Amino acid sequence: MRAVGGLGAVAWVALLALLGWPSAAAGQQRVESCVTCHLETGDDRLADPVKRFGEDIHSAKGFGCVACHGGDAKEAGMEAMDPAKGYIGKPDRQQVQTVCGRCHSDARFMKRYNPALRVDQVTEYATSVHGRRLKELGDPKVAICVSCHPAHSIKPPSDPRSTVHPLKVAETCGRCHADAKHMEAYKIPTDQFQKYKESVHWRMMSIKGDLSAPTCNDCHGNHGAAPPGVTWVGNVCGQCHAVQAEFFAKSIHAKVFAQMGAPGCAACHSNHEIKEATDAMLGLGDNAVCAGCHAAGDKGGKAAVEMRALLDSLSGESEKARAILLQAERAGMEVSQAQFDLNGAKDALVKARAAVHAFTVQAVKKEGEPGFAIGAKAYARGVRALDELQFRRKGLAVSLVIILALIVGLVLRIRQLDRRS
Ligand code: HEC
Ligand code: HEC
Ligand code: HEC
Ligand code: HEC
Ligand code: HEC
Ligand code: HEC
Ligand code: HEC
Ligand code: HEC
Ligand code: HEC
């Protein structure tokens, strides 16, 4: 503190307090009697909330114990917890959503802090299986607000330490849903967490750090947790896979799957253990999803085989072109333009794969066609480059022969002259 002209630290704090400097003055005012007394009791149940609260978002925004529990924080004695002063004690499970909703459902109040924050948590929660079972059956095992946002250490989803940060959500839900004992009374599987951890989505998120890949709440809603109904699974996945969802929605499968009760995208991709897609999923081979419902004799089966053949030949053609261009490049020929153009065939392959979701041969053909043309052109360029190379090599050989002949002629001529002289 040498830079501040000789004033000691204590004097500075006093001066700032006199000037009404907010962090110095207000910070001291804010110490509630609740905090002081609860710490003094030495009882963990009473002191832990105080110790944890320091890192809670509500504490950071200037709220104290009274914001949720009521009471009078200016009273030093037990009168601080007088119900006549609004003290509610420890809210019971039914009460918690009312406590949180007092602020979080009040759009005008919340706007003063964060206009972008949603204010539908309580109403969404009421539509969830959790909220409905709590209200109708008083079910003690479903999630309430503080199951997912532990009271006294609540943090925004963007904070990596938060229980609802994208990388932590699966664990938070899994605490109940992967616990066979907790879920014993219900007739639903307890494998969602384990299967999700095997999925391409979790791998994208945890290994590649792509937080736009989905975790539990992206498919089930932040607060409206319910199994996506059979008819709207497509919309859930379509939030992110719009192209496939659009093709699918117009396909024959959208209609017949709804009648059969097959869960849309999940009928072929599963719901929690979604894997990378490969061409092997298409057709009637061992790993083909079509084989579950179609056989070689029916129209769907035939179409599946034909679509697969199209994709195989498209990827085969562009692979062939890529290989010949590489050979030419290694031999020193200039083929970079053709190599660049070949990316167009790759794009067409990507589009043709997405068009599989229309479930017609026509759609795959339409997207694939430009790729065949590009592949053929690139291959032809590779052939030409290699021809040119042959031509140049021959030319070089001929020139060498001529040069050699000239040298020999010259030597003979010189000897002849020598002999003459
Ligand atoms: C003088 C000490 C003291 C003060 C001040 C105090 N408390 Fe307490 N508080 C206690 C004790 C002791 C208990 C345990 C009482 C019991 O078990 O019946 C308790 C219990 C609680 C509980 C748990 C109630 C339950 O049903 O389990 C809550 C919540 C609570 N206090 C909140 C507050 C709040 C909010 C304030 C400030 C407005 C406050 N306390 C002020 C001593 C205090
Ligand atoms: C954002 C709202 C909120 C704030 C702020 C808050 N609490 Fe709580 N508190 C709760 C809820 C909700 C519960 C019930 C938790 C549960 O059911 O697991 C609770 C439970 C408690 C309990 C009972 C713990 C137990 O295990 O029985 C105590 C004691 C308590 N709070 C004290 C405090 C004190 C002291 C403060 C201030 C430092 C505080 N709370 C601030 C919401 C809050
Ligand atoms: C006294 C009003 C009030 C009460 C009661 C309250 N909150 Fe909050 N809460 C806020 C405010 C204000 C913020 C800060 C919003 C911001 O600035 O982003 C906040 C932030 C949050 C956040 C982080 C949101 C974000 O993305 O920034 C969560 C999660 C949260 N509260 C959950 C709860 C839960 C759960 C309860 C009940 C146990 C509760 N709150 C009770 C006012 C309240
Ligand atoms: C089953 C778990 C779960 C329950 C129960 C739950 N939340 Fe959340 N909450 C989440 C998740 C997950 C997010 C993160 C969403 C995101 O990534 O944006 C979240 C986010 C929030 C936010 C930040 C803004 C937003 O909506 O994204 C607030 C505020 C909030 N919850 C309040 C509540 C309140 C109030 C309750 C009780 C009515 C509650 N939550 C119940 C899981 C839950
Ligand atoms: C405190 C424990 C707990 C937590 C945490 C929890 N749940 Fe639940 N959840 C339950 C219980 C219990 C049920 C009721 C099961 C039933 O009725 O079939 C349930 C039901 C559901 C259902 C409806 C299942 C069905 O087919 O009926 C979905 C979906 C769900 N939870 C998703 C989630 C998600 C997503 C999260 C995390 C964001 C989560 N849950 C966190 C306990 C929990
Ligand atoms: C990519 C989207 C997606 C993600 C991520 C996801 N789910 Fe699901 N979940 C679904 C779909 C779709 C269904 C319904 C499938 C059906 O009807 O056959 C479902 C069903 C459920 C059910 C009902 C019981 C069951 O297994 O069929 C529960 C409970 C559940 N999910 C919990 C979770 C939990 C917990 C997580 C995170 C670990 C999670 N889900 C992640 C899409 C997803
Ligand atoms: C929140 C966004 C989001 C949601 C919702 C979502 N996904 Fe994904 N999905 C991604 C991301 C990101 C990737 C990895 C990047 C990529 O390959 O597109 C991915 C990858 C995939 C892949 C592997 C793609 C490949 O190239 O091999 C499949 C298959 C898939 N998702 C299917 C689904 C299905 C089915 C659903 C619904 C049950 C779903 N996704 C829901 C974002 C999402
Ligand atoms: C869950 C069962 C199921 C799966 C899996 C499935 N289909 Fe189908 N598909 C049907 C049903 C049912 C029909 C309508 C009745 C019929 O024509 O066989 C149908 C119809 C079709 C049709 C229209 C046939 C016509 O009558 O013109 C095509 C094409 C098709 N499927 C292709 C595929 C392909 C390709 C796959 C694999 C990627 C596939 N299907 C996977 C159930 C399925
Ligand atoms: C009838 C089976 C079936 C259904 C239903 C289905 N898919 Fe696919 N999906 C496939 C097959 C087969 C592939 C592999 C295509 C390839 O790579 O040759 C695939 C590939 C994908 C891919 C990887 C990228 C791509 O386009 O190849 C994504 C993402 C995807 N599907 C998402 C979805 C979504 C979202 C839905 C629902 C709207 C859905 N799928 C419905 C069979 C299906």
Coordinates of C-alpha atoms in Angstrom, one line a residue, residues 159-303:
D159 CA -20.2 -22.2 -13.5
P160 CA -18.1 -25.4 -14.0
R161 CA -18.7 -26.2 -10.3
S162 CA -22.5 -26.0 -10.7
T163 CA -24.5 -29.3 -10.4
V164 CA -26.3 -28.1 -13.5
H165 CA -23.3 -27.3 -15.6
P166 CA -23.6 -29.3 -18.9
L167 CA -20.7 -31.6 -17.8
K168 CA -22.4 -32.3 -14.5
V169 CA -26.1 -32.7 -15.3
A170 CA -25.9 -36.4 -16.2
E171 CA -24.3 -37.0 -12.8
T172 CA -27.0 -34.9 -11.0
C173 CA -29.8 -36.8 -12.7
G174 CA -28.0 -40.1 -12.3
R175 CA -27.8 -39.7 -8.6
C176 CA -31.4 -40.9 -8.5
H177 CA -31.9 -42.4 -11.9
A178 CA -28.9 -44.7 -11.8
D179 CA -29.6 -45.8 -8.2
A180 CA -31.5 -49.0 -8.5
K181 CA -32.5 -48.9 -4.9
H182 CA -33.9 -45.3 -5.0
M183 CA -35.9 -46.2 -8.2
E184 CA -36.9 -49.7 -6.9
A185 CA -40.6 -48.8 -6.7
Y186 CA -40.9 -47.7 -10.3
K187 CA -41.2 -49.6 -13.5
I188 CA -38.5 -47.8 -15.5
P189 CA -35.0 -48.7 -16.4
T190 CA -32.0 -47.3 -14.4
D191 CA -29.5 -47.5 -17.2
Q192 CA -29.9 -44.0 -18.8
F193 CA -26.7 -42.6 -17.1
Q194 CA -24.6 -45.6 -18.0
K195 CA -25.8 -45.7 -21.6
Y196 CA -25.5 -42.0 -22.1
K197 CA -21.9 -42.2 -21.1
E198 CA -21.3 -44.6 -24.0
S199 CA -23.0 -42.2 -26.5
V200 CA -21.5 -40.1 -29.3
H201 CA -23.1 -37.1 -27.5
W202 CA -21.2 -37.6 -24.2
R203 CA -18.0 -38.2 -26.1
M204 CA -18.4 -35.0 -28.1
M205 CA -19.1 -33.1 -24.9
S206 CA -16.6 -34.6 -22.5
I207 CA -13.6 -35.3 -24.8
K208 CA -14.0 -32.7 -27.6
G209 CA -15.4 -30.1 -25.2
D210 CA -18.3 -29.4 -27.5
L211 CA -20.9 -28.2 -25.0
S212 CA -23.5 -27.9 -27.7
A213 CA -23.9 -31.7 -27.7
P214 CA -26.9 -32.7 -25.6
T215 CA -27.1 -33.9 -22.0
C216 CA -30.2 -35.0 -20.1
N217 CA -31.9 -31.7 -19.9
D218 CA -31.5 -30.8 -23.6
C219 CA -33.7 -33.7 -24.5
H220 CA -36.0 -33.8 -21.5
G221 CA -36.3 -30.1 -20.8
N222 CA -34.6 -28.1 -18.0
H223 CA -37.6 -28.4 -15.8
G224 CA -40.3 -30.3 -17.6
A225 CA -38.6 -33.7 -17.3
A226 CA -40.8 -36.2 -19.0
P227 CA -40.1 -39.0 -21.4
P228 CA -40.4 -37.4 -24.9
G229 CA -43.7 -38.7 -26.3
V230 CA -43.4 -41.0 -29.2
T231 CA -44.7 -38.4 -31.6
W232 CA -42.3 -35.6 -30.6
V233 CA -39.0 -37.4 -30.3
G234 CA -38.3 -36.0 -33.8
N235 CA -38.7 -32.5 -32.5
V236 CA -36.4 -33.1 -29.6
C237 CA -33.6 -34.4 -31.9
G238 CA -34.6 -31.9 -34.6
Q239 CA -33.5 -28.9 -32.4
C240 CA -30.0 -29.8 -33.5
H241 CA -30.3 -32.2 -36.4
A242 CA -32.7 -30.1 -38.5
V243 CA -32.0 -31.6 -41.9
Q244 CA -32.5 -35.2 -40.9
A245 CA -35.7 -34.2 -38.9
E246 CA -37.1 -32.4 -41.9
F247 CA -36.6 -35.4 -44.2
F248 CA -38.0 -37.8 -41.6
A249 CA -41.1 -35.7 -40.9
K250 CA -42.1 -36.0 -44.6
S251 CA -41.3 -39.6 -44.9
I252 CA -43.5 -42.6 -44.8
H253 CA -41.9 -43.7 -41.6
A254 CA -43.1 -40.6 -39.7
K255 CA -46.7 -41.7 -40.3
V256 CA -46.3 -45.5 -39.8
F257 CA -44.0 -45.2 -36.8
A258 CA -46.6 -43.0 -35.0
Q259 CA -49.3 -45.7 -35.7
M260 CA -46.9 -48.5 -34.5
G261 CA -45.9 -46.6 -31.4
A262 CA -42.2 -46.6 -32.6
P263 CA -40.3 -43.7 -31.0
G264 CA -39.2 -41.8 -34.2
C265 CA -35.4 -41.3 -34.4
A266 CA -34.9 -43.4 -31.4
A267 CA -36.4 -46.5 -33.2
C268 CA -33.1 -46.6 -35.3
H269 CA -30.6 -44.7 -33.2
S270 CA -31.8 -45.6 -29.6
N271 CA -32.3 -42.8 -27.1
H272 CA -29.4 -42.8 -24.6
E273 CA -26.7 -44.9 -26.3
I274 CA -26.6 -43.1 -29.6
K275 CA -23.6 -44.1 -31.7
E276 CA -21.7 -42.6 -34.6
A277 CA -23.7 -43.3 -37.8
T278 CA -22.1 -45.4 -40.5
D279 CA -23.2 -46.7 -43.9
A280 CA -23.4 -50.2 -42.2
M281 CA -26.6 -49.1 -40.6
L282 CA -28.2 -49.0 -44.0
G283 CA -29.3 -52.0 -46.0
L284 CA -30.0 -55.5 -44.8
G285 CA -26.6 -56.5 -43.5
D286 CA -25.6 -57.5 -40.0
N287 CA -25.5 -54.0 -38.5
A288 CA -28.3 -52.5 -40.6
V289 CA -31.2 -51.1 -38.7
C290 CA -33.6 -51.6 -41.6
A291 CA -33.3 -55.4 -41.2
G292 CA -35.3 -55.2 -38.0
C293 CA -38.5 -54.5 -40.0
H294 CA -37.7 -55.2 -43.6
A295 CA -36.7 -58.2 -45.6
A296 CA -35.1 -58.7 -49.0
G297 CA -38.5 -59.4 -50.5
D298 CA -40.4 -56.2 -49.5
K299 CA -40.3 -52.8 -51.0
G300 CA -38.6 -51.2 -48.0
G301 CA -35.9 -53.9 -48.0
K302 CA -35.2 -53.5 -51.7
A303 CA -35.0 -49.7 -51.3

